[in-house]
Amino acid sequence: MTFTAPPPHLTRPDLQGTHAMAASTHWLATGTAQSVLERGGNAFDAGCAAAFVLHVVEPHLNGPGGDLVGLFATADRPAHPQVLMGQGPAPAGATIEHYRDVEGLDLVPGSGALAAAVPGAVDGWLLLLRDHGTWPVRDVLAPAVGYARDGHPVLPAVAAAIARVADLFTQHWPTSAARWMPDGHPPRPGDVITNPDYADLLDELCVVADDAAAAGRDRAAAVDAARDTWRARVGAAAEEFVATPHRHSDGRDHAGVLSAVDVLSFAASYEDPATTQFRGRTVVKPGAWTQGPVLLQSLRLLDGLDDDHLDVGTELGAHCVLETLKLALADREAWYGDADVPLEHLLSETYAVGRRALVGESASHELRPGVVPGRAAPPLPPLRADGPTSSSTGEPTVAADGAVRGDTCHLDVVDRWGNMLSATPSGGWLQSSPTVPDLGFCLGTRLQMTWLDEASPNRLEPGRRPRTTLSPTLVLAPTPDGGRTPVMACGTPGGDQQDQWQLPFLLRVLAGGWTPQQAVDAPTLHTTSRVDSFWPRTWTPGGAVVEDRLGPEVLAGLAERGHALTLAGDWALGRLTAVTRDPATGVLGAAANPRGAQGYAAGR
């Protein structure tokens, strides 16, 4: 049986060209990346420039105080992709004892400085620029400095996010009120807003790098000088500021624990990725300190099924994909973390066969992690049931008590030489914690994904990275000489949904033969029958969030199988972008998501 037919009409074309392609969750970032590519920069110069622009134009979805996970392959080593690790660890003072015994918490809060890991995104981008870019710091940061100093029209989504937290800012976070509501009210969509403090900080990095170059130091040393200045400035400002108690998502005031030494001690790095094979392609993900292997486990299980079990446009395919995701996400809760994760076993064919047998005819309402020989199963987290919600897209939400959430950004770039980058920056949302004076941004909240349980592989522990939801993807194809080369980079915001939305996309492209834009436009779904990575860490047993465009027959069939459906609307789920490269012809491609009227692809 073949896949159902792709959408007959696309929201935008599958872009094709031979020079360069970029796609991101904001058109200004995409335009910035393409402008760098047009002026001779490579994919890494372009990606870095776009990322700093995202800090300015999507501040409700990421920030300089947040984190970054990237995947990249270079033209000179296409068969050896690497992980760009820009995820900071827990600070030295972030101990379970302090949070439980001193602060009286049973969960890490979802907002406020107690949830802050060491900021890692900026150092990650500058590391990539140093080692694989070609441009100087000043040229790469110039677009972001321009938008921060001279202003840009604010997105409706940014204005709405500020409006939702206006009372919190006014009553409890006065530095955030001063930053985002300087006239005493939230901005209106289209208002030109600035961030002069952040512009000044970026200018300082440029001056330091320029001075290093003028003193005869090489390009790498100049970039490192900017990195050192970043750590010193941010560390000192953050330590002083978080010492003052402020409102957290539990409704109480706490001081943070991040110190200048924590920030000075962190350095971004590279890692080897995790991989699996699917339909003759190699799918590449970051390791199990992220949720990335959820996608790999899902593909391993589904690779043993016929195509009619993989097509989410049918009742059978949608059911099998949902049940597969539940199994992989249960393993995420039991085994994943910045720890000794038995990933080789979890990705083995033997394990996939056993898990495949658990995909029954009806929807499971249980959390069913697998067994690893010779390993005692870690304790499962406390299951806090929550009913289906009308909006489960991962977009920022704010509760009456000040509890806040944020989402994420994504960008993909490929250049004419064959360099390819997929990156998912996030954290440090404007609603994460109070704005740090003189920096123009706040800290992140990634520690909310850890557990206050010493036995958990994802426990809160100084120096240990929280298990992040950030999860970009690369796909490699075999070459005639027996090697491998990158043919696609893709990803999406969405928290726990990132790999869930990427799975139908990849199934449609790699198994169904659809084009990337066809797969982006197609209706999708995800399960909420998993433990939420975000405070307050709830789940919906048997829950499935679906786009209405899947059709009444598919939705009725899923309901009959026992899935607790939440109808999200016709165009609600996913913010996927992708770039592609055909190694035989050199033709490049790009696709972007129409949902939210914000993502864009460009190229020629």
Coordinates of C-alpha atoms in Angstrom, one line a residue:
M1 CA 0.0 0.0 0.0
T2 CA 1.3 3.5 -0.8
F3 CA 0.9 6.6 1.3
T4 CA -2.1 8.8 0.9
A5 CA -1.7 11.5 -1.6
P6 CA 0.1 14.7 -0.5
P7 CA -1.7 18.0 -0.3
P8 CA -2.8 19.1 -3.8
H9 CA -2.1 22.7 -3.1
L10 CA 0.8 24.0 -1.2
T11 CA 1.0 27.1 0.9
R12 CA 4.3 28.0 -0.6
P13 CA 6.7 26.3 -3.1
D14 CA 9.5 23.9 -2.5
L15 CA 12.3 26.3 -3.1
Q16 CA 15.1 25.1 -5.3
G17 CA 18.5 26.6 -6.4
T18 CA 22.2 26.0 -6.5
H19 CA 23.7 28.8 -4.4
A20 CA 22.4 28.6 -0.8
M21 CA 19.2 28.0 1.2
A22 CA 18.1 29.1 4.6
A23 CA 14.9 28.6 6.6
S24 CA 13.9 29.7 10.1
T25 CA 11.0 30.5 12.3
H26 CA 11.2 34.3 11.5
W27 CA 11.6 35.9 8.2
L28 CA 14.1 38.5 9.5
A29 CA 16.4 35.7 10.6
T30 CA 16.0 33.9 7.3
G31 CA 16.7 37.2 5.4
T32 CA 19.8 37.8 7.5
A33 CA 21.1 34.3 6.8
Q34 CA 20.6 34.7 3.1
S35 CA 22.2 38.1 3.1
V36 CA 25.4 36.6 4.6
L37 CA 25.3 33.7 2.1
E38 CA 25.0 36.3 -0.7
R39 CA 28.1 38.1 0.5
G40 CA 30.3 35.0 0.5
G41 CA 29.7 33.7 4.0
N42 CA 29.3 30.0 4.6
A43 CA 26.4 28.2 6.3
F44 CA 28.0 28.7 9.7
D45 CA 28.5 32.4 9.3
A46 CA 24.9 32.7 8.2
G47 CA 23.5 30.5 11.0
C48 CA 25.3 32.5 13.6
A49 CA 24.1 35.8 12.3
A50 CA 20.6 34.6 12.0
A51 CA 20.7 33.2 15.6
F52 CA 21.7 36.5 17.1
V53 CA 18.8 38.1 15.2
L54 CA 16.4 35.6 16.6
H55 CA 17.4 36.7 20.1
V56 CA 16.1 40.2 19.2
V57 CA 13.1 39.5 17.1
E58 CA 11.7 36.3 18.8
P59 CA 12.5 37.2 22.5
H60 CA 9.4 35.3 23.7
L61 CA 10.8 32.1 22.2
N62 CA 14.6 32.4 22.9
G63 CA 17.2 34.7 24.4
P64 CA 20.9 35.2 25.0
G65 CA 20.4 33.7 28.5
G66 CA 19.1 30.5 27.1
D67 CA 20.5 27.4 25.4
L68 CA 21.3 25.8 22.0
V69 CA 21.5 22.4 20.5
G70 CA 22.8 22.1 16.9
L71 CA 23.8 19.5 14.4
F72 CA 26.2 20.3 11.5
A73 CA 28.2 18.6 8.8
T74 CA 31.1 20.3 7.0
A75 CA 31.8 20.1 3.3
D76 CA 35.3 18.6 4.0
R77 CA 33.9 15.9 6.4
P78 CA 30.4 15.2 5.2
A79 CA 30.2 11.7 6.7
H80 CA 31.0 12.9 10.2
P81 CA 28.3 15.2 11.6
Q82 CA 28.8 16.8 15.0
V83 CA 26.6 18.0 17.8
L84 CA 27.0 21.7 18.8
M85 CA 26.5 21.6 22.5
G86 CA 25.4 24.9 23.9
Q87 CA 23.4 23.6 26.9
G88 CA 24.7 24.9 30.2
P89 CA 24.7 22.7 33.3
A90 CA 23.1 23.2 36.7
P91 CA 25.0 25.8 38.8
A92 CA 27.2 24.7 41.8
G93 CA 24.5 25.9 44.2
A94 CA 21.6 24.0 42.5
T95 CA 21.4 21.0 44.8
I96 CA 18.4 18.9 45.6
E97 CA 18.9 19.6 49.3
H98 CA 18.8 23.4 48.7
Y99 CA 15.7 23.2 46.6
R100 CA 13.9 20.8 48.9
D101 CA 15.1 21.7 52.4
V102 CA 15.8 25.4 52.1
E103 CA 13.4 26.5 49.4
G104 CA 10.6 24.0 50.3
L105 CA 10.1 22.8 46.8
D106 CA 9.1 19.4 45.4
L107 CA 9.6 20.5 41.7
V108 CA 12.0 23.0 40.2
P109 CA 9.9 26.1 39.4
G110 CA 8.9 26.9 35.8
S111 CA 9.9 30.5 36.1
G112 CA 12.4 32.5 38.1
A113 CA 16.1 32.3 38.6
L114 CA 16.0 29.0 40.5
A115 CA 15.2 27.4 37.2
A116 CA 18.2 28.9 35.4
A117 CA 20.9 26.6 34.1
V118 CA 24.2 28.3 33.1
P119 CA 23.5 30.3 29.9
G120 CA 25.0 28.4 26.9
A121 CA 23.6 29.6 23.6
V122 CA 25.9 32.6 22.9
D123 CA 29.1 30.7 23.7
G124 CA 27.8 27.9 21.5
W125 CA 27.3 30.2 18.5
L126 CA 30.6 31.9 19.0
L127 CA 32.4 28.5 19.2
L128 CA 30.8 27.5 15.9
L129 CA 31.8 30.8 14.4
R130 CA 35.4 30.4 15.6
D131 CA 36.0 26.9 14.3
H132 CA 33.8 26.7 11.2
G133 CA 32.8 30.2 10.2
T134 CA 34.9 32.7 8.2
W135 CA 33.6 36.1 9.1
P136 CA 34.8 38.3 12.0
V137 CA 32.6 38.8 15.1
R138 CA 31.6 42.4 14.1
D139 CA 30.2 41.4 10.7
V140 CA 28.3 38.5 12.1
L141 CA 26.7 40.5 14.9
A142 CA 26.0 43.6 12.9
P143 CA 22.4 42.6 11.9
A144 CA 21.4 41.8 15.5
V145 CA 23.0 45.0 16.7
G146 CA 21.1 47.0 14.1
Y147 CA 17.7 45.5 15.0
A148 CA 18.4 45.9 18.8
R149 CA 19.6 49.5 18.6
D150 CA 17.5 50.9 15.7
G151 CA 14.5 48.7 16.3
H152 CA 12.2 46.3 14.4
P153 CA 8.4 45.9 14.1
V154 CA 7.3 43.7 17.0
L155 CA 5.5 40.5 16.1
P156 CA 1.8 40.1 17.3
A157 CA 2.9 37.0 19.2
V158 CA 5.6 39.0 21.1
A159 CA 3.1 41.8 21.9
A160 CA 0.6 39.1 23.1
A161 CA 3.2 37.4 25.3
I162 CA 4.1 40.7 27.0
A163 CA 0.4 41.5 27.5
R164 CA -0.2 38.1 29.2
V165 CA 2.6 38.8 31.7
A166 CA 2.0 42.5 32.1
D167 CA 0.6 42.2 35.7
L168 CA 3.4 39.9 36.7
F169 CA 5.9 42.4 35.3
T170 CA 4.3 45.3 37.0
Q171 CA 3.7 43.7 40.4
H172 CA 6.8 41.5 40.8
W173 CA 9.4 42.0 38.0
P174 CA 9.9 45.7 37.6
T175 CA 13.1 45.3 35.5
S176 CA 11.0 43.4 33.0
A177 CA 8.3 46.0 33.0
A178 CA 10.9 48.7 32.3
R179 CA 12.4 46.6 29.5
W180 CA 9.3 45.5 27.7
M181 CA 6.7 48.1 28.8
P182 CA 8.7 51.4 28.9
D183 CA 5.6 53.4 28.3
G184 CA 3.7 51.6 31.0
H185 CA 1.8 49.3 28.6
P186 CA 2.6 46.4 26.3
P187 CA 3.6 47.2 22.8
R188 CA 1.1 46.9 20.0
P189 CA 1.7 44.6 17.0
G190 CA 3.9 46.5 14.5
D191 CA 5.3 49.0 17.1
V192 CA 9.0 49.5 16.5
I193 CA 10.8 48.2 19.7
T194 CA 14.5 48.4 20.6
N195 CA 16.8 46.7 23.1
P196 CA 19.7 49.2 23.6
D197 CA 21.2 47.3 26.5
Y198 CA 21.7 44.2 24.4
A199 CA 23.0 46.2 21.5
D200 CA 25.6 47.8 23.8
L201 CA 26.6 44.3 25.1
L202 CA 27.0 43.0 21.5
D203 CA 28.9 46.1 20.5
E204 CA 31.3 45.5 23.4
L205 CA 32.0 42.0 22.1
C206 CA 32.7 43.5 18.7
V207 CA 35.2 46.0 20.1
V208 CA 37.0 43.3 22.1
A209 CA 37.3 41.1 19.1
D210 CA 38.5 44.1 16.9
D211 CA 41.1 45.0 19.5
A212 CA 42.4 41.5 19.6
A213 CA 42.7 41.4 15.8
A214 CA 44.4 44.8 15.8
A215 CA 46.9 43.5 18.3
G216 CA 47.9 40.8 15.9
R217 CA 46.0 37.9 17.4
D218 CA 44.5 35.4 14.9
R219 CA 40.8 35.1 14.1
A220 CA 40.2 32.3 16.6
A221 CA 41.8 34.3 19.4
A222 CA 39.7 37.3 18.5
V223 CA 36.5 35.2 18.8
D224 CA 37.7 33.7 22.0
A225 CA 38.3 37.2 23.4
A226 CA 34.6 38.0 22.7
R227 CA 33.6 34.7 24.4
D228 CA 35.6 35.6 27.5
T229 CA 34.1 39.1 27.7
W230 CA 30.6 37.6 27.4
R231 CA 31.2 35.2 30.3
A232 CA 32.7 38.0 32.5
R233 CA 29.9 40.5 31.9
V234 CA 27.0 38.1 32.1
G235 CA 28.3 36.2 35.1
A236 CA 28.9 39.3 37.2
A237 CA 25.6 40.9 36.3
A238 CA 23.6 37.7 36.8
E239 CA 25.1 36.8 40.2
E240 CA 24.4 40.2 41.6
F241 CA 20.9 40.4 40.3
V242 CA 19.6 36.9 41.3
A243 CA 20.7 37.3 44.9
T244 CA 17.5 39.4 45.4
P245 CA 14.4 37.2 45.9
H246 CA 11.8 37.5 43.2
R247 CA 8.5 35.8 42.3
H248 CA 8.7 32.2 40.9
S249 CA 6.0 30.0 39.4
D250 CA 5.1 28.4 42.8
G251 CA 3.8 31.8 43.8
R252 CA 6.6 32.6 46.3
D253 CA 9.7 34.7 46.2
H254 CA 13.1 33.0 46.0
A255 CA 16.7 34.0 45.3
G256 CA 18.6 32.3 42.5
V257 CA 21.8 30.4 42.9
L258 CA 23.7 31.2 39.6
S259 CA 27.1 32.6 40.3
A260 CA 29.8 34.4 38.2
V261 CA 32.0 31.4 38.6
D262 CA 29.3 29.1 37.1
V263 CA 29.2 31.3 34.0
L264 CA 33.0 31.7 33.7
S265 CA 33.5 28.0 34.0
F266 CA 31.2 27.0 31.2
A267 CA 32.4 26.4 27.6
A268 CA 30.3 25.1 24.7
S269 CA 31.7 22.0 23.0
Y270 CA 31.2 19.4 20.2
E271 CA 30.0 15.8 20.7
D272 CA 29.4 12.8 18.5
P273 CA 25.7 12.3 17.6
A274 CA 23.4 9.4 18.0
T275 CA 22.2 7.7 14.7
T276 CA 20.0 5.1 13.3
Q277 CA 19.1 3.7 9.9
F278 CA 15.7 4.2 8.3
R279 CA 14.7 3.2 4.8
G280 CA 18.4 3.4 3.7
R281 CA 19.1 6.8 5.2
T282 CA 21.1 7.7 8.3
V283 CA 19.1 9.9 10.7
V284 CA 21.3 11.9 13.1
K285 CA 20.3 13.3 16.4
P286 CA 21.9 14.7 19.6
G287 CA 22.5 12.3 22.4
A288 CA 20.2 11.1 25.2
W289 CA 20.9 14.2 27.4
T290 CA 18.3 15.6 24.9
Q291 CA 15.1 13.9 23.8
G292 CA 16.6 13.4 20.4
P293 CA 16.8 9.6 20.5
V294 CA 13.0 9.5 20.9
L295 CA 12.9 10.0 17.2
L296 CA 15.5 7.4 16.6
Q297 CA 13.7 4.8 18.7
S298 CA 10.5 5.6 17.0
L299 CA 12.0 5.1 13.5
R300 CA 13.6 1.8 14.6
L301 CA 10.3 0.5 15.7
L302 CA 8.4 1.7 12.6
D303 CA 11.1 0.6 10.1
G304 CA 9.9 -3.0 10.8
L305 CA 6.3 -2.2 9.7
D306 CA 4.7 -1.9 6.3
D307 CA 4.1 1.6 4.9
D308 CA 0.4 1.5 5.7
H309 CA 1.4 1.6 9.4
L310 CA 3.5 4.7 8.9
D311 CA 1.0 7.0 7.1
V312 CA -0.5 9.4 9.7
G313 CA -3.1 10.4 7.1
T314 CA -4.9 7.1 7.8
E315 CA -6.5 5.8 11.0
L316 CA -4.1 2.8 11.2
G317 CA -1.0 4.9 10.6
A318 CA -2.0 7.7 13.0
H319 CA -2.7 5.1 15.7
C320 CA 0.6 3.3 15.2
V321 CA 2.6 6.5 15.2
L322 CA 0.9 7.7 18.4
E323 CA 1.5 4.3 20.1
T324 CA 5.1 4.2 19.0
L325 CA 5.8 7.7 20.3
K326 CA 4.3 6.8 23.7
L327 CA 6.7 3.9 24.0
A328 CA 9.7 6.0 23.1
L329 CA 8.7 8.9 25.4
A330 CA 8.2 6.4 28.3
D331 CA 11.8 5.3 27.7
R332 CA 12.8 9.0 27.7
E333 CA 11.4 9.4 31.2
A334 CA 12.9 6.2 32.5
W335 CA 16.4 6.3 31.0
Y336 CA 17.4 9.6 29.4
G337 CA 19.5 12.2 31.0
D338 CA 23.1 13.5 31.4
A339 CA 24.0 10.1 32.6
D340 CA 25.1 6.6 31.5
V341 CA 22.2 6.0 29.2
P342 CA 22.0 2.5 27.7
L343 CA 21.4 3.9 24.2
E344 CA 23.0 1.1 22.3
H345 CA 20.4 -1.3 23.7
L346 CA 17.5 1.1 23.3
L347 CA 18.4 1.5 19.6
S348 CA 19.0 -2.2 18.9
E349 CA 16.9 -4.3 16.6
T350 CA 16.3 -6.8 19.4
Y351 CA 14.8 -4.1 21.6
A352 CA 12.8 -2.6 18.7
V353 CA 11.2 -6.1 18.0
G354 CA 10.1 -6.4 21.6
R355 CA 8.7 -2.8 21.7
R356 CA 7.0 -3.3 18.4
A357 CA 4.9 -6.1 19.8
L358 CA 3.4 -3.7 22.3
V359 CA 1.7 -1.6 19.6
G360 CA -1.8 -3.0 20.0
E361 CA -5.2 -2.3 18.4
S362 CA -6.3 0.1 21.2
A363 CA -4.8 3.2 22.7
S364 CA -2.6 2.7 25.7
H365 CA -3.3 4.9 28.7
E366 CA -0.1 3.7 30.6
L367 CA 3.5 4.8 30.9
R368 CA 5.4 1.7 29.7
P369 CA 9.2 2.1 29.7
G370 CA 11.2 -0.9 28.6
V371 CA 13.6 -3.2 30.4
V372 CA 17.4 -3.0 29.9
P373 CA 19.3 -6.3 30.8
G374 CA 21.6 -5.9 33.7
R375 CA 20.2 -2.5 34.7
A376 CA 17.7 -1.7 37.4
A377 CA 15.0 0.5 36.1
P378 CA 15.2 4.0 37.5
P379 CA 12.0 5.2 39.4
L380 CA 9.4 6.8 37.2
P381 CA 8.5 10.4 38.0
P382 CA 5.3 11.2 39.9
L383 CA 2.5 11.1 37.4
R384 CA 0.3 14.2 37.8
A385 CA -2.7 13.7 35.5
D386 CA -4.0 16.6 33.6
G387 CA -7.0 16.8 31.2
P388 CA -6.6 17.7 27.5
T389 CA -6.2 21.3 26.7
S390 CA -7.6 23.3 23.9
S391 CA -4.1 24.6 23.0
S392 CA -1.2 22.1 23.1
T393 CA 1.1 23.6 20.5
G394 CA 4.0 24.4 22.8
E395 CA 3.3 28.1 22.5
P396 CA 4.0 30.2 25.6
T397 CA 1.2 30.2 28.2
V398 CA 0.8 32.1 31.5
A399 CA -1.4 31.0 34.4
A400 CA -3.1 33.3 36.8
D401 CA -0.4 32.6 39.5
G402 CA 2.4 33.7 37.2
A403 CA 3.4 30.3 36.0
V404 CA 5.0 30.8 32.6
R405 CA 6.1 28.7 29.6
G406 CA 8.0 29.5 26.5
D407 CA 8.6 27.9 23.2
T408 CA 11.6 27.8 20.9
C409 CA 13.1 28.8 17.5
H410 CA 14.7 26.8 14.8
L411 CA 16.9 27.5 11.8
D412 CA 18.4 25.4 8.9
V413 CA 21.1 26.5 6.5
V414 CA 22.9 24.8 3.5
D415 CA 25.5 26.5 1.3
R416 CA 26.8 25.8 -2.2
W417 CA 29.9 24.0 -0.8
G418 CA 27.8 21.4 1.1
N419 CA 28.1 22.7 4.6
M420 CA 24.8 22.1 6.5
L421 CA 23.4 23.3 9.8
S422 CA 20.3 22.5 11.8
A423 CA 20.0 24.3 15.1
T424 CA 17.3 24.8 17.8
P425 CA 18.0 27.7 20.1
S426 CA 15.7 28.3 23.0
G427 CA 15.3 29.3 26.7
G428 CA 15.7 32.8 28.2
W429 CA 12.2 33.7 27.0
L430 CA 11.3 37.2 28.1
Q431 CA 8.7 35.6 30.5
S432 CA 11.3 33.2 32.0
S433 CA 12.5 35.4 34.9
P434 CA 13.2 39.1 35.6
T435 CA 15.3 41.0 33.1
V436 CA 18.9 41.4 34.3
P437 CA 19.7 45.2 34.3
D438 CA 22.3 46.4 31.8
L439 CA 22.1 43.1 29.9
G440 CA 18.7 43.5 28.2
F441 CA 17.7 39.9 28.7
C442 CA 16.8 37.4 31.4
L443 CA 18.0 33.9 32.4
G444 CA 16.6 30.6 31.1
T445 CA 14.5 28.0 32.9
R446 CA 15.9 24.7 31.6
L447 CA 16.4 23.3 35.1
Q448 CA 12.6 22.9 35.4
M449 CA 13.2 19.7 33.3
T450 CA 15.1 18.0 36.1
W451 CA 13.7 16.0 39.0
L452 CA 14.4 16.5 42.7
D453 CA 15.1 12.8 43.0
E454 CA 18.6 11.4 43.6
A455 CA 17.8 8.2 41.7
S456 CA 16.6 9.8 38.5
P457 CA 19.0 9.9 35.5
N458 CA 17.6 13.4 35.0
R459 CA 18.1 14.6 38.5
L460 CA 19.1 18.1 39.6
E461 CA 22.8 18.0 40.3
P462 CA 25.5 20.7 40.0
G463 CA 27.5 20.4 36.8
R464 CA 24.9 18.0 35.2
R465 CA 23.0 19.2 32.2
P466 CA 19.2 19.1 32.4
R467 CA 17.6 16.7 29.8
T468 CA 16.5 19.2 27.2
T469 CA 13.7 19.0 24.6
L470 CA 15.9 20.7 22.0
S471 CA 16.2 18.3 19.1
P472 CA 17.4 19.3 15.6
T473 CA 17.9 16.6 12.9
L474 CA 20.2 15.8 10.0
V475 CA 19.6 13.1 7.4
L476 CA 22.5 11.5 5.5
A477 CA 22.3 9.4 2.3
P478 CA 24.8 6.8 1.1
T479 CA 27.3 7.8 -1.6
P480 CA 28.6 5.6 -4.5
D481 CA 32.0 5.3 -2.8
G482 CA 30.4 3.8 0.4
G483 CA 30.4 7.0 2.4
R484 CA 27.6 9.2 3.6
T485 CA 26.7 12.8 2.9
P486 CA 24.0 15.2 4.4
V487 CA 20.9 15.6 2.3
M488 CA 18.5 17.3 4.7
A489 CA 18.5 19.4 7.9
C490 CA 15.2 19.9 9.7
G491 CA 13.6 20.7 13.0
T492 CA 10.8 22.5 14.8
P493 CA 10.0 24.3 18.1
G494 CA 7.5 22.7 20.3
G495 CA 9.0 21.4 23.6
D496 CA 7.9 17.8 24.0
Q497 CA 6.4 17.9 20.6
Q498 CA 9.6 18.6 18.6
D499 CA 10.4 15.0 17.8
Q500 CA 6.7 14.1 17.6
W501 CA 6.1 16.6 14.8
Q502 CA 9.4 15.7 13.1
L503 CA 8.4 12.0 12.9
P504 CA 5.4 12.3 10.5
F505 CA 7.4 14.8 8.5
L506 CA 10.3 12.3 8.1
L507 CA 7.9 9.4 7.4
R508 CA 6.2 11.3 4.6
V509 CA 9.5 12.3 3.0
L510 CA 11.6 9.2 3.5
A511 CA 9.0 6.5 3.2
G512 CA 6.2 8.3 1.4
G513 CA 8.3 10.1 -1.2
W514 CA 6.7 13.5 -0.5
T515 CA 8.6 16.8 -0.9
P516 CA 9.6 18.7 2.2
Q517 CA 7.0 21.4 1.7
Q518 CA 4.3 18.8 1.1
A519 CA 5.2 17.2 4.4
V520 CA 5.4 20.5 6.2
D521 CA 1.9 21.5 5.0
A522 CA 0.2 18.1 5.8
P523 CA -1.9 17.8 8.9
T524 CA -0.2 16.3 11.9
L525 CA -0.6 15.2 15.5
H526 CA 1.1 14.4 18.8
T527 CA 0.5 12.5 22.0
T528 CA 0.2 14.1 25.5
S529 CA 0.2 10.6 27.0
R530 CA 3.7 11.4 28.3
V531 CA 5.2 13.3 31.2
D532 CA 5.5 17.0 30.4
S533 CA 9.1 18.3 30.5
F534 CA 7.8 21.7 31.7
W535 CA 6.5 22.7 35.1
P536 CA 4.1 21.5 36.6
R537 CA 5.1 18.2 34.9
T538 CA 1.6 16.8 34.1
W539 CA 0.4 14.2 31.6
T540 CA -2.9 13.2 29.9
P541 CA -3.3 9.4 29.8
G542 CA -4.2 8.4 26.3
G543 CA -4.2 12.0 25.1
A544 CA -3.7 12.8 21.5
V545 CA -3.8 16.3 20.0
V546 CA -4.7 16.4 16.3
E547 CA -5.3 18.8 13.5
D548 CA -8.8 18.7 12.3
R549 CA -7.7 18.4 8.7
L550 CA -6.8 14.7 9.3
G551 CA -10.5 14.2 8.5
P552 CA -13.6 13.0 10.3
E553 CA -13.0 9.3 9.4
V554 CA -9.5 9.2 10.8
L555 CA -10.5 11.1 13.9
A556 CA -13.5 8.9 14.6
G557 CA -11.4 5.8 14.1
L558 CA -8.8 7.1 16.6
A559 CA -11.5 7.9 19.1
E560 CA -13.0 4.5 18.7
R561 CA -9.6 3.0 19.5
G562 CA -9.5 4.9 22.8
H563 CA -7.5 7.9 22.1
A564 CA -8.6 11.0 24.1
L565 CA -8.6 13.5 21.3
T566 CA -8.1 17.2 21.5
L567 CA -9.0 19.0 18.3
A568 CA -6.4 21.7 17.7
G569 CA -7.8 23.3 14.6
D570 CA -6.9 23.0 10.9
W571 CA -3.5 24.7 11.1
A572 CA -2.1 24.5 14.6
L573 CA 0.6 22.0 15.2
G574 CA 4.3 22.2 14.2
R575 CA 6.6 25.0 13.0
L576 CA 8.9 22.8 10.9
T577 CA 11.6 24.1 8.6
A578 CA 14.0 22.2 6.4
V579 CA 16.8 22.6 3.8
T580 CA 18.0 19.9 1.4
R581 CA 20.9 19.1 -0.9
D582 CA 21.0 16.6 -3.8
P583 CA 24.6 15.4 -3.8
A584 CA 24.3 14.1 -7.4
T585 CA 23.2 17.4 -8.9
G586 CA 24.1 20.0 -6.3
V587 CA 20.5 21.3 -6.3
L588 CA 19.6 22.8 -2.9
G589 CA 16.1 23.1 -1.5
A590 CA 14.1 24.7 1.4
A591 CA 10.7 24.5 3.0
A592 CA 9.1 26.4 5.8
N593 CA 5.9 26.2 7.9
P594 CA 2.9 28.5 7.2
R595 CA 1.3 28.0 10.7
G596 CA 1.6 31.2 12.7
A597 CA 2.5 33.2 9.6
Q598 CA 6.0 33.7 10.8
G599 CA 8.4 31.0 9.5
Y600 CA 10.1 31.6 6.1
A601 CA 12.5 30.0 3.7
A602 CA 14.7 31.8 1.1
G603 CA 17.4 30.9 -1.3
R604 CA 18.5 30.9 -4.9

